[in-house]
mmCIF file of C-alpha atoms and ligand atoms in Angstrom:
data_model
loop_
_atom_site.group_PDB
_atom_site.id
_atom_site.type_symbol
_atom_site.label_atom_id
_atom_site.label_comp_id
_atom_site.label_asym_id
_atom_site.label_seq_id
_atom_site.Cartn_x
_atom_site.Cartn_y
_atom_site.Cartn_z
ATOM 1 C CA MET A 228 -0.090 0.015 0.026
ATOM 2 C CA SER A 229 1.508 3.377 -1.215
ATOM 3 C CA ALA A 230 1.523 6.153 1.385
ATOM 4 C CA PHE A 231 -1.180 8.972 0.839
ATOM 5 C CA ASP A 232 0.688 12.261 0.279
ATOM 6 C CA LYS A 233 -1.762 15.098 0.450
ATOM 7 C CA LEU A 234 -2.250 17.284 3.462
ATOM 8 C CA PHE A 235 -5.193 17.054 5.415
ATOM 9 C CA THR A 236 -4.762 20.681 6.479
ATOM 10 C CA GLN A 237 -4.666 21.808 2.960
ATOM 11 C CA GLN A 238 -7.856 23.862 2.095
ATOM 12 C CA GLU A 239 -8.713 25.202 -1.372
ATOM 13 C CA PRO A 240 -6.897 28.407 -2.430
ATOM 14 C CA ILE A 241 -8.595 31.725 -2.287
ATOM 15 C CA SER A 242 -10.422 32.310 -5.787
ATOM 16 C CA GLU A 243 -9.146 34.891 -8.221
ATOM 17 C CA LEU A 244 -12.253 36.767 -7.673
ATOM 18 C CA ALA A 245 -11.740 37.097 -3.891
ATOM 19 C CA ILE A 246 -8.149 37.977 -4.379
ATOM 20 C CA GLN A 247 -9.166 40.880 -6.755
ATOM 21 C CA LYS A 248 -11.636 42.142 -4.191
ATOM 22 C CA ALA A 249 -9.025 42.068 -1.607
ATOM 23 C CA ILE A 250 -6.553 43.953 -3.697
ATOM 24 C CA MET A 251 -9.083 46.598 -4.195
ATOM 25 C CA VAL A 252 -9.590 47.105 -0.491
ATOM 26 C CA MET A 253 -5.689 47.373 -0.081
ATOM 27 C CA GLU A 254 -5.432 49.823 -2.925
ATOM 28 C CA SER A 255 -8.022 51.995 -1.576
ATOM 29 C CA GLY A 256 -6.245 51.962 1.914
ATOM 30 C CA ARG A 257 -9.678 51.576 3.600
ATOM 31 C CA LEU A 258 -9.192 48.368 5.484
ATOM 32 C CA HIS A 259 -11.080 49.337 8.869
ATOM 33 C CA ARG A 260 -14.988 48.657 8.485
ATOM 34 C CA TYR A 261 -15.971 52.216 9.307
ATOM 35 C CA ASN A 262 -13.551 53.849 6.765
ATOM 36 C CA SER A 263 -15.503 54.802 3.866
ATOM 37 C CA ALA A 264 -16.617 57.822 1.982
ATOM 38 C CA ALA A 265 -19.956 59.105 3.159
ATOM 39 C CA GLY A 266 -22.744 57.059 2.228
ATOM 40 C CA GLU A 267 -20.686 54.242 0.863
ATOM 41 C CA PRO A 268 -21.175 50.727 2.260
ATOM 42 C CA THR A 269 -18.019 48.886 3.168
ATOM 43 C CA GLU A 270 -17.187 45.275 2.270
ATOM 44 C CA THR A 271 -18.034 44.474 5.975
ATOM 45 C CA ASP A 272 -21.328 46.107 5.607
ATOM 46 C CA LEU A 273 -22.326 44.205 2.640
ATOM 47 C CA LEU A 274 -20.942 40.925 3.899
ATOM 48 C CA GLU A 275 -23.363 41.207 6.851
ATOM 49 C CA GLN A 276 -26.389 41.961 4.757
ATOM 50 C CA GLU A 277 -25.420 39.144 2.392
ATOM 51 C CA PHE A 278 -24.931 36.500 5.236
ATOM 52 C CA ALA A 279 -28.185 37.650 6.793
ATOM 53 C CA ASP A 280 -29.913 37.053 3.539
ATOM 54 C CA TYR A 281 -28.257 33.643 3.154
ATOM 55 C CA LEU A 282 -29.467 32.608 6.673
ATOM 56 C CA GLY A 283 -32.895 34.340 6.359
ATOM 57 C CA SER A 284 -32.190 36.246 9.381
ATOM 58 C CA ARG A 285 -32.963 39.841 10.297
ATOM 59 C CA TYR A 286 -29.626 41.051 11.439
ATOM 60 C CA CYS A 287 -25.842 40.050 11.204
ATOM 61 C CA LEU A 288 -22.815 41.150 12.676
ATOM 62 C CA ALA A 289 -19.130 40.303 11.494
ATOM 63 C CA CYS A 290 -16.312 40.205 14.026
ATOM 64 C CA THR A 291 -12.880 38.837 14.640
ATOM 65 C CA SER A 292 -13.335 35.150 15.472
ATOM 66 C CA GLY A 293 -15.957 32.581 16.107
ATOM 67 C CA GLY A 294 -14.979 32.683 19.743
ATOM 68 C CA PHE A 295 -15.389 36.444 19.940
ATOM 69 C CA SER A 296 -18.812 36.103 18.496
ATOM 70 C CA LEU A 297 -19.953 33.383 21.071
ATOM 71 C CA GLN A 298 -18.721 35.696 23.794
ATOM 72 C CA ILE A 299 -20.550 38.785 22.834
ATOM 73 C CA ALA A 300 -23.698 36.706 21.896
ATOM 74 C CA LEU A 301 -23.762 35.414 25.489
ATOM 75 C CA ARG A 302 -23.389 39.007 26.860
ATOM 76 C CA SER A 303 -26.008 40.375 24.329
ATOM 77 C CA VAL A 304 -28.716 37.838 25.430
ATOM 78 C CA GLY A 305 -27.961 38.906 29.104
ATOM 79 C CA VAL A 306 -25.724 36.158 30.700
ATOM 80 C CA GLN A 307 -24.363 37.861 33.873
ATOM 81 C CA PRO A 308 -21.376 36.728 36.022
ATOM 82 C CA SER A 309 -22.270 33.276 37.814
ATOM 83 C CA ASP A 310 -25.003 32.532 35.592
ATOM 84 C CA VAL A 311 -25.272 29.120 34.688
ATOM 85 C CA VAL A 312 -24.611 28.205 31.079
ATOM 86 C CA LEU A 313 -25.421 24.737 29.821
ATOM 87 C CA SER A 314 -23.298 23.406 27.080
ATOM 88 C CA ASN A 315 -22.036 20.335 25.202
ATOM 89 C CA GLY A 316 -19.348 18.129 27.052
ATOM 90 C CA PHE A 317 -18.306 17.302 23.494
ATOM 91 C CA THR A 318 -17.295 20.460 21.878
ATOM 92 C CA LEU A 319 -14.233 22.677 20.833
ATOM 93 C CA ALA A 320 -12.178 24.662 23.471
ATOM 94 C CA PRO A 321 -13.406 28.109 22.551
ATOM 95 C CA VAL A 322 -16.953 27.274 23.445
ATOM 96 C CA PRO A 323 -16.254 26.845 27.354
ATOM 97 C CA GLY A 324 -13.737 29.612 26.842
ATOM 98 C CA ALA A 325 -16.449 31.996 25.698
ATOM 99 C CA ILE A 326 -18.716 31.135 28.742
ATOM 100 C CA HIS A 327 -15.731 31.683 31.031
ATOM 101 C CA ASN A 328 -14.963 34.969 29.526
ATOM 102 C CA VAL A 329 -18.247 36.506 30.376
ATOM 103 C CA GLY A 330 -17.948 35.118 33.919
ATOM 104 C CA GLY A 331 -20.750 32.296 33.317
ATOM 105 C CA HIS A 332 -20.639 29.076 35.109
ATOM 106 C CA VAL A 333 -20.329 26.242 32.614
ATOM 107 C CA VAL A 334 -22.392 23.134 33.328
ATOM 108 C CA LEU A 335 -21.466 20.529 30.748
ATOM 109 C CA VAL A 336 -24.100 18.039 29.405
ATOM 110 C CA GLU A 337 -23.355 14.539 28.567
ATOM 111 C CA THR A 338 -22.992 13.218 24.977
ATOM 112 C CA ALA A 339 -25.326 10.822 23.326
ATOM 113 C CA LYS A 340 -24.094 7.791 21.288
ATOM 114 C CA ASP A 341 -24.659 9.604 18.033
ATOM 115 C CA TYR A 342 -22.292 12.543 19.138
ATOM 116 C CA THR A 343 -24.963 15.112 19.956
ATOM 117 C CA ILE A 344 -26.031 16.455 23.147
ATOM 118 C CA ASP A 345 -27.768 13.906 25.456
ATOM 119 C CA LEU A 346 -31.141 15.114 25.685
ATOM 120 C CA ASP A 347 -31.880 13.214 29.048
ATOM 121 C CA ASP A 348 -28.966 14.743 30.610
ATOM 122 C CA LEU A 349 -29.873 18.147 29.401
ATOM 123 C CA CYS A 350 -33.206 17.968 31.137
ATOM 124 C CA LYS A 351 -31.743 16.586 34.228
ATOM 125 C CA LYS A 352 -28.970 19.373 34.243
ATOM 126 C CA ALA A 353 -31.512 22.139 33.236
ATOM 127 C CA GLU A 354 -33.670 21.212 36.174
ATOM 128 C CA GLU A 355 -30.865 20.840 38.744
ATOM 129 C CA SER A 356 -29.037 23.813 37.948
ATOM 130 C CA GLY A 357 -31.963 26.163 37.110
ATOM 131 C CA ALA A 358 -29.986 27.423 34.225
ATOM 132 C CA ARG A 359 -31.582 29.851 31.836
ATOM 133 C CA PHE A 360 -29.055 29.580 28.983
ATOM 134 C CA LEU A 361 -28.046 26.796 26.567
ATOM 135 C CA LEU A 362 -25.116 27.273 24.138
ATOM 136 C CA LEU A 363 -25.635 24.411 21.943
ATOM 137 C CA SER A 364 -22.670 23.519 19.834
ATOM 138 C CA HIS A 365 -23.346 21.428 16.625
ATOM 139 C CA MET A 366 -19.812 20.000 17.306
ATOM 140 C CA ARG A 367 -18.276 18.404 14.052
ATOM 141 C CA GLY A 368 -21.529 19.043 12.258
ATOM 142 C CA HIS A 369 -23.610 16.621 14.237
ATOM 143 C CA ILE A 370 -27.145 18.206 14.793
ATOM 144 C CA ALA A 371 -29.185 16.999 17.629
ATOM 145 C CA ASN A 372 -33.006 16.526 17.381
ATOM 146 C CA MET A 373 -34.012 20.158 17.059
ATOM 147 C CA ASP A 374 -37.562 19.269 17.662
ATOM 148 C CA SER A 375 -36.498 18.016 20.953
ATOM 149 C CA ILE A 376 -34.211 20.907 21.877
ATOM 150 C CA MET A 377 -36.888 23.348 21.136
ATOM 151 C CA GLU A 378 -39.299 21.653 23.318
ATOM 152 C CA ILE A 379 -36.716 21.272 26.009
ATOM 153 C CA CYS A 380 -35.767 25.115 25.840
ATOM 154 C CA GLU A 381 -39.576 25.923 25.992
ATOM 155 C CA ARG A 382 -40.269 23.580 29.002
ATOM 156 C CA TYR A 383 -37.182 24.914 31.011
ATOM 157 C CA ARG A 384 -37.365 28.499 29.757
ATOM 158 C CA LEU A 385 -33.732 28.177 28.252
ATOM 159 C CA CYS A 386 -32.596 30.942 25.994
ATOM 160 C CA LEU A 387 -30.938 28.920 22.992
ATOM 161 C CA ILE A 388 -27.378 30.121 21.758
ATOM 162 C CA GLU A 389 -26.409 28.017 18.669
ATOM 163 C CA ASP A 390 -22.742 27.414 17.802
ATOM 164 C CA CYS A 391 -22.755 26.675 14.275
ATOM 165 C CA ALA A 392 -19.007 26.627 13.484
ATOM 166 C CA HIS A 393 -19.489 23.331 11.587
ATOM 167 C CA THR A 394 -23.073 23.640 10.361
ATOM 168 C CA LEU A 395 -23.058 26.447 7.955
ATOM 169 C CA GLY A 396 -24.996 25.472 5.156
ATOM 170 C CA ALA A 397 -26.507 22.516 7.127
ATOM 171 C CA GLN A 398 -30.266 22.182 7.864
ATOM 172 C CA TRP A 399 -32.687 20.467 10.163
ATOM 173 C CA ASP A 400 -35.990 19.486 8.694
ATOM 174 C CA GLY A 401 -35.639 22.119 6.006
ATOM 175 C CA GLN A 402 -34.618 24.904 8.330
ATOM 176 C CA GLN A 403 -31.134 26.232 8.220
ATOM 177 C CA SER A 404 -28.789 25.487 11.196
ATOM 178 C CA GLY A 405 -28.758 28.851 13.247
ATOM 179 C CA ALA A 406 -32.262 29.757 12.438
ATOM 180 C CA PHE A 407 -33.267 28.141 15.900
ATOM 181 C CA GLY A 408 -31.296 30.077 18.219
ATOM 182 C CA GLN A 409 -32.124 33.511 19.751
ATOM 183 C CA VAL A 410 -28.792 34.309 18.526
ATOM 184 C CA SER A 411 -26.350 32.044 16.507
ATOM 185 C CA CYS A 412 -22.637 32.076 15.860
ATOM 186 C CA PHE A 413 -20.406 31.161 12.943
ATOM 187 C CA SER A 414 -16.709 31.010 12.286
ATOM 188 C CA THR A 415 -14.694 31.792 9.268
ATOM 189 C CA GLN A 416 -11.466 30.445 10.481
ATOM 190 C CA THR A 417 -9.605 28.578 7.829
ATOM 191 C CA TYR A 418 -10.778 24.991 8.690
ATOM 192 C CA LYS A 419 -14.493 26.043 8.620
ATOM 193 C CA HIS A 420 -16.921 26.363 5.532
ATOM 194 C CA LEU A 421 -15.675 29.803 4.670
ATOM 195 C CA ASN A 422 -12.110 30.930 4.975
ATOM 196 C CA SER A 423 -10.802 34.227 5.949
ATOM 197 C CA GLY A 424 -7.910 33.047 8.341
ATOM 198 C CA GLU A 425 -9.922 34.337 11.356
ATOM 199 C CA GLY A 426 -13.409 35.789 11.648
ATOM 200 C CA GLY A 427 -16.804 35.120 13.200
ATOM 201 C CA LEU A 428 -20.360 36.130 12.180
ATOM 202 C CA LEU A 429 -23.401 36.409 14.669
ATOM 203 C CA ILE A 430 -26.913 36.421 13.641
ATOM 204 C CA THR A 431 -30.290 37.211 15.216
ATOM 205 C CA ASP A 432 -33.816 38.581 14.768
ATOM 206 C CA ASP A 433 -33.934 40.419 18.085
ATOM 207 C CA GLU A 434 -33.242 44.004 17.564
ATOM 208 C CA VAL A 435 -31.922 44.779 21.095
ATOM 209 C CA VAL A 436 -29.618 41.667 21.017
ATOM 210 C CA MET A 437 -28.139 42.944 17.704
ATOM 211 C CA ALA A 438 -27.823 46.412 19.056
ATOM 212 C CA LYS A 439 -26.029 45.438 22.117
ATOM 213 C CA ALA A 440 -23.751 43.032 19.963
ATOM 214 C CA ILE A 441 -22.694 45.801 17.691
ATOM 215 C CA MET A 442 -21.893 47.914 20.710
ATOM 216 C CA TYR A 443 -19.890 45.220 22.272
ATOM 217 C CA SER A 444 -18.067 44.513 19.046
ATOM 218 C CA GLY A 445 -16.751 48.096 19.133
ATOM 219 C CA SER A 446 -18.944 50.556 16.869
ATOM 220 C CA TYR A 447 -17.245 53.633 17.873
ATOM 221 C CA MET A 448 -20.957 55.111 17.561
ATOM 222 C CA HIS A 449 -20.950 54.289 14.014
ATOM 223 C CA TYR A 450 -23.907 51.677 14.215
ATOM 224 C CA HIS A 451 -26.007 53.809 12.078
ATOM 225 C CA ARG A 452 -23.650 52.598 9.022
ATOM 226 C CA HIS A 453 -24.518 48.916 9.554
ATOM 227 C CA LEU A 454 -26.938 47.620 6.788
ATOM 228 C CA ALA A 455 -27.944 44.481 8.710
ATOM 229 C CA ALA A 456 -28.805 46.250 11.959
ATOM 230 C CA PRO A 457 -31.971 47.776 13.727
ATOM 231 C CA ALA A 458 -32.784 51.410 13.492
ATOM 232 C CA PRO A 459 -30.574 53.936 15.432
ATOM 233 C CA SER A 460 -33.361 54.591 17.851
ATOM 234 C CA VAL A 461 -32.810 51.047 19.229
ATOM 235 C CA PHE A 462 -29.144 51.770 20.057
ATOM 236 C CA GLU A 463 -30.291 55.009 22.124
ATOM 237 C CA GLN A 464 -31.598 52.629 24.922
ATOM 238 C CA ILE A 465 -28.292 50.683 25.338
ATOM 239 C CA ARG A 466 -25.399 52.602 23.782
ATOM 240 C CA LEU A 467 -23.903 54.281 27.135
ATOM 241 C CA GLU A 468 -24.320 51.135 29.185
ATOM 242 C CA THR A 469 -22.739 48.785 26.826
ATOM 243 C CA PRO A 470 -18.938 48.309 26.742
ATOM 244 C CA ASN A 471 -16.750 48.271 23.808
ATOM 245 C CA PHE A 472 -14.866 45.085 23.501
ATOM 246 C CA SER A 473 -13.251 45.903 20.118
ATOM 247 C CA GLY A 474 -13.683 43.008 18.139
ATOM 248 C CA ARG A 475 -14.721 43.996 14.650
ATOM 249 C CA MET A 476 -14.053 42.482 11.354
ATOM 250 C CA ASP A 477 -11.940 44.448 8.705
ATOM 251 C CA ASN A 478 -12.764 45.000 5.032
ATOM 252 C CA LEU A 479 -10.107 42.867 3.753
ATOM 253 C CA ARG A 480 -11.559 39.756 5.308
ATOM 254 C CA ALA A 481 -14.908 40.697 4.287
ATOM 255 C CA ALA A 482 -13.784 41.205 0.673
ATOM 256 C CA VAL A 483 -12.466 37.617 0.834
ATOM 257 C CA LEU A 484 -15.485 36.090 2.192
ATOM 258 C CA ARG A 485 -18.266 37.681 -0.094
ATOM 259 C CA PRO A 486 -17.274 35.750 -3.191
ATOM 260 C CA GLN A 487 -17.145 32.495 -0.971
ATOM 261 C CA LEU A 488 -20.554 33.090 0.241
ATOM 262 C CA GLU A 489 -21.618 33.052 -3.379
ATOM 263 C CA VAL A 490 -20.432 29.398 -3.911
ATOM 264 C CA LEU A 491 -20.951 28.073 -0.417
ATOM 265 C CA ASP A 492 -23.896 25.796 -1.472
ATOM 266 C CA GLN A 493 -21.633 24.225 -4.303
ATOM 267 C CA LYS A 494 -18.711 23.661 -1.707
ATOM 268 C CA CYS A 495 -21.038 21.842 0.646
ATOM 269 C CA HIS A 496 -22.191 19.692 -2.106
ATOM 270 C CA ASN A 497 -18.564 19.010 -3.024
ATOM 271 C CA TRP A 498 -18.061 18.204 0.683
ATOM 272 C CA ASN A 499 -20.928 15.761 0.836
ATOM 273 C CA LYS A 500 -19.725 13.949 -2.121
ATOM 274 C CA LEU A 501 -16.504 13.243 -0.711
ATOM 275 C CA TYR A 502 -18.159 12.348 2.627
ATOM 276 C CA GLY A 503 -20.413 10.137 0.874
ATOM 277 C CA VAL A 504 -17.307 7.873 -0.502
ATOM 278 C CA LEU A 505 -15.788 7.708 3.044
ATOM 279 C CA ASP A 506 -19.136 7.164 4.924
ATOM 280 C CA THR A 507 -19.872 4.151 2.356
ATOM 281 C CA LYS A 508 -16.336 2.638 2.362
ATOM 282 C CA LEU A 509 -15.996 2.932 6.080
ATOM 283 C CA ARG A 510 -19.241 1.539 7.109
ATOM 284 C CA GLN A 511 -18.118 -1.745 5.207
ATOM 285 C CA VAL A 512 -15.091 -2.094 7.619
ATOM 286 C CA LYS A 513 -15.590 -4.472 10.379
ATOM 287 C CA ASP A 514 -14.777 -2.716 13.835
ATOM 288 C CA ILE A 515 -15.645 0.750 12.546
ATOM 289 C CA TRP A 516 -19.071 2.316 13.664
ATOM 290 C CA LEU A 517 -20.568 5.406 12.352
ATOM 291 C CA PRO A 518 -23.704 6.957 13.783
ATOM 292 C CA PRO A 519 -27.042 6.874 12.261
ATOM 293 C CA ARG A 520 -28.219 10.259 11.105
ATOM 294 C CA SER A 521 -31.587 11.569 11.074
ATOM 295 C CA GLU A 522 -33.590 11.820 7.861
ATOM 296 C CA LYS A 523 -34.271 15.521 9.027
ATOM 297 C CA GLU A 524 -30.613 16.341 9.291
ATOM 298 C CA SER A 525 -28.905 17.759 6.041
ATOM 299 C CA PHE A 526 -25.370 17.976 7.329
ATOM 300 C CA VAL A 527 -22.229 19.424 5.548
ATOM 301 C CA GLY A 528 -19.595 16.443 5.581
ATOM 302 C CA SER A 529 -16.388 18.633 5.998
ATOM 303 C CA SER A 530 -15.105 16.163 8.451
ATOM 304 C CA ILE A 531 -15.804 12.669 9.521
ATOM 305 C CA GLN A 532 -16.111 10.835 12.791
ATOM 306 C CA PHE A 533 -16.318 7.239 13.603
ATOM 307 C CA SER A 534 -15.876 4.999 16.543
ATOM 308 C CA LEU A 535 -13.695 1.978 16.970
ATOM 309 C CA LEU A 536 -16.098 0.373 19.511
ATOM 310 C CA THR A 537 -14.138 -2.907 20.046
ATOM 311 C CA LYS A 538 -10.640 -1.428 20.381
ATOM 312 C CA SER A 539 -8.696 -0.496 23.591
ATOM 313 C CA PRO A 540 -7.209 3.082 23.873
ATOM 314 C CA HIS A 541 -3.841 1.464 23.496
ATOM 315 C CA GLU A 542 -4.971 -0.123 20.333
ATOM 316 C CA ILE A 543 -6.401 3.141 18.854
ATOM 317 C CA GLU A 544 -3.332 5.055 19.834
ATOM 318 C CA THR A 545 -1.526 2.542 17.635
ATOM 319 C CA PHE A 546 -4.000 2.639 14.811
ATOM 320 C CA VAL A 547 -3.717 6.462 14.749
ATOM 321 C CA LYS A 548 0.025 6.450 14.594
ATOM 322 C CA LYS A 549 0.208 3.767 11.810
ATOM 323 C CA CYS A 550 -2.396 5.665 9.756
ATOM 324 C CA ALA A 551 -0.198 8.823 10.329
ATOM 325 C CA ASP A 552 2.786 6.947 8.986
ATOM 326 C CA LYS A 553 0.850 6.081 5.722
ATOM 327 C CA GLY A 554 -0.240 9.816 5.393
ATOM 328 C CA VAL A 555 -3.659 9.637 6.847
ATOM 329 C CA THR A 556 -4.349 12.008 9.684
ATOM 330 C CA ILE A 557 -6.664 10.985 12.175
ATOM 331 C CA SER A 558 -7.182 12.643 15.677
ATOM 332 C CA TRP A 559 -8.368 10.680 18.702
ATOM 333 C CA PHE A 560 -10.769 12.185 21.196
ATOM 334 C CA GLY A 561 -9.996 9.732 23.948
ATOM 335 C CA ALA A 562 -6.162 11.008 24.567
ATOM 336 C CA ASN A 563 -5.553 12.149 28.142
ATOM 337 C CA GLU A 564 -3.476 15.133 26.883
ATOM 338 C CA PRO A 565 -5.057 17.657 24.648
ATOM 339 C CA LYS A 566 -3.428 17.468 21.232
ATOM 340 C CA GLY A 567 -3.853 20.197 18.518
ATOM 341 C CA TYR A 568 -7.539 21.028 17.959
ATOM 342 C CA THR A 569 -8.663 17.970 19.917
ATOM 343 C CA SER A 570 -9.225 18.341 23.582
ATOM 344 C CA ARG A 571 -11.350 16.476 26.050
ATOM 345 C CA TYR A 572 -13.528 18.366 28.608
ATOM 346 C CA ASP A 573 -11.287 17.365 31.539
ATOM 347 C CA SER A 574 -8.485 19.376 30.228
ATOM 348 C CA TRP A 575 -10.662 22.552 30.772
ATOM 349 C CA GLN A 576 -9.533 22.669 34.309
ATOM 350 C CA TYR A 577 -10.437 26.588 34.808
ATOM 351 C CA ILE A 578 -13.991 25.491 34.868
ATOM 352 C CA SER A 579 -15.023 25.548 38.675
ATOM 353 C CA ASN A 580 -16.756 22.510 40.153
ATOM 354 C CA LEU A 581 -16.240 20.821 36.608
ATOM 355 C CA ASN A 582 -18.780 17.927 36.513
ATOM 356 C CA ASP A 583 -17.792 14.543 35.621
ATOM 357 C CA LEU A 584 -19.144 13.031 32.431
ATOM 358 C CA PRO A 585 -18.616 9.272 32.302
ATOM 359 C CA LYS A 586 -20.739 8.813 29.379
ATOM 360 C CA THR A 587 -18.930 11.321 27.348
ATOM 361 C CA ARG A 588 -15.623 9.899 28.455
ATOM 362 C CA GLN A 589 -16.739 6.494 27.312
ATOM 363 C CA ILE A 590 -17.793 7.846 24.045
ATOM 364 C CA LEU A 591 -14.908 9.976 23.368
ATOM 365 C CA SER A 592 -12.550 7.040 24.265
ATOM 366 C CA THR A 593 -13.239 5.208 21.006
ATOM 367 C CA MET A 594 -13.999 8.245 18.708
ATOM 368 C CA CYS A 595 -11.859 9.187 15.715
ATOM 369 C CA ASP A 596 -12.073 12.353 13.680
ATOM 370 C CA MET A 597 -10.556 13.243 10.320
ATOM 371 C CA ARG A 598 -10.881 16.599 8.216
ATOM 372 C CA ILE A 599 -12.134 16.394 4.618
ATOM 373 C CA PRO A 600 -10.472 19.188 2.792
ATOM 374 C CA LEU A 601 -11.752 19.921 -0.714
ATOM 375 C CA THR A 602 -8.460 19.732 -1.976
ATOM 376 C CA PHE A 603 -9.170 15.949 -1.927
ATOM 377 C CA THR A 604 -10.850 13.961 -4.660
ATOM 378 C CA GLN A 605 -13.413 11.082 -4.581
ATOM 379 C CA GLU A 606 -10.467 8.706 -5.559
ATOM 380 C CA ASP A 607 -8.375 10.092 -2.619
ATOM 381 C CA CYS A 608 -11.263 9.324 -0.412
ATOM 382 C CA VAL A 609 -11.160 5.576 -1.690
ATOM 383 C CA THR A 610 -7.427 5.534 -1.055
ATOM 384 C CA ILE A 611 -7.905 6.931 2.332
ATOM 385 C CA ALA A 612 -10.635 4.322 3.379
ATOM 386 C CA SER A 613 -8.505 1.478 2.127
ATOM 387 C CA ILE A 614 -5.618 2.783 4.222
ATOM 388 C CA ILE A 615 -7.828 2.910 7.059
ATOM 389 C CA ALA A 616 -9.269 -0.515 6.632
ATOM 390 C CA ASP A 617 -5.820 -2.049 6.008
ATOM 391 C CA THR A 618 -4.354 -0.509 8.976
ATOM 392 C CA LEU A 619 -7.066 -1.515 11.417
ATOM 393 C CA LYS A 620 -6.565 -5.269 10.589
ATOM 394 C CA LEU A 621 -2.920 -4.718 11.929
ATOM 395 C CA VAL A 622 -3.882 -3.473 15.323
HETATM 396 C C1 PLP B 735 -13.878 26.621 15.369
HETATM 397 C C2 PLP B 735 -15.022 26.622 16.398
HETATM 398 C C3 PLP B 735 -15.530 27.730 17.132
HETATM 399 C C4 PLP B 735 -14.922 29.004 16.851
HETATM 400 O O1 PLP B 735 -13.523 29.054 16.701
HETATM 401 P P1 PLP B 735 -12.769 30.325 16.332
HETATM 402 O O2 PLP B 735 -11.415 29.754 16.043
HETATM 403 O O3 PLP B 735 -12.792 31.152 17.479
HETATM 404 O O4 PLP B 735 -13.226 30.854 15.091
HETATM 405 C C5 PLP B 735 -16.490 27.412 17.921
HETATM 406 N N1 PLP B 735 -16.966 26.263 18.016
HETATM 407 C C6 PLP B 735 -16.523 25.194 17.604
HETATM 408 C C7 PLP B 735 -17.164 23.820 17.621
HETATM 409 C C8 PLP B 735 -15.520 25.316 16.543
HETATM 410 O O5 PLP B 735 -15.029 24.151 15.816
#
């Protein structure tokens, strides 16, 4: 078996059109989002308008990162220091980090067998903690049953904040991921579905929430220039009591993102073709388990997760290492030490009274994760799947 030699970290290049747009911004010298001639919308203003249109939301704000957008989303819906915020035990580090940043108390919820949030544990923790907020992370693109989530949020009066870092372009029962939360956040960091290096987008239909978010992002009282924002009168109520945390997006990144948004659906389609090849091949391999997915879920297969239910931690470590030797980069969520982008909840030791999650630890102990960059072809995916199958036989 020859080794696979493409890089799992190699995304597609930025298109010629996006490069041209970026050059135009640089030639103009107007990189700051509020630096434009009178009455002229900037690339950032236009990106927000187009993103809101894409998601069917009323308002949108572009900021410096996905993590920053989560933080100001929590502040904008009213999370106060020591308020309990429920969130997934299986998620990425910036999610509990955002809750910690606003002084919220993180209560992590168990993980179901299909990698989504455990609904029974969610009810239990909502009941026990009296939480008013749920920061729901659609981790690695796995969408929980949103019908049940909405019902639970109603029952326990939870304000829902969606973390859609991996679900831009995905849907539940025909409704866009991000359309369920009171406020929802997206990331345009290089490994997500849009790439500006760093960046975050926040959407909401609530005018006061958006006015606050814009003030928090650092509007220098230029809020009236925003296109995807409520009327200036809404800002009058909150503008002097809302601090400036300075986390605006700049025009250069917005210029690079706008042409990408136009081809996003095509990109999602391409991801799903690659995912489909891997999914079909890997499901045929003895010892590999992939979760069933609801018919209501239209996900974007920009990465794939599977479990090696019959393998020990030592065997999985060996498997990951042998795959790496053949050029196939797989992460394992069960490792005791956080590594790269993969960390387990028990390494977030800054969380006070960090609750134990035995079910999540059990599920993560056999869970593997692999990126699917669009620089791969369907033939590459066939090759990768057979390397995985062959390697598994050796451990
Ligand atoms: C990437 C990501 C974020 C936000 O990350 P940034 O690097 O701050 O843009 C949030 N949640 C999840 C699950 C992510 O994967």
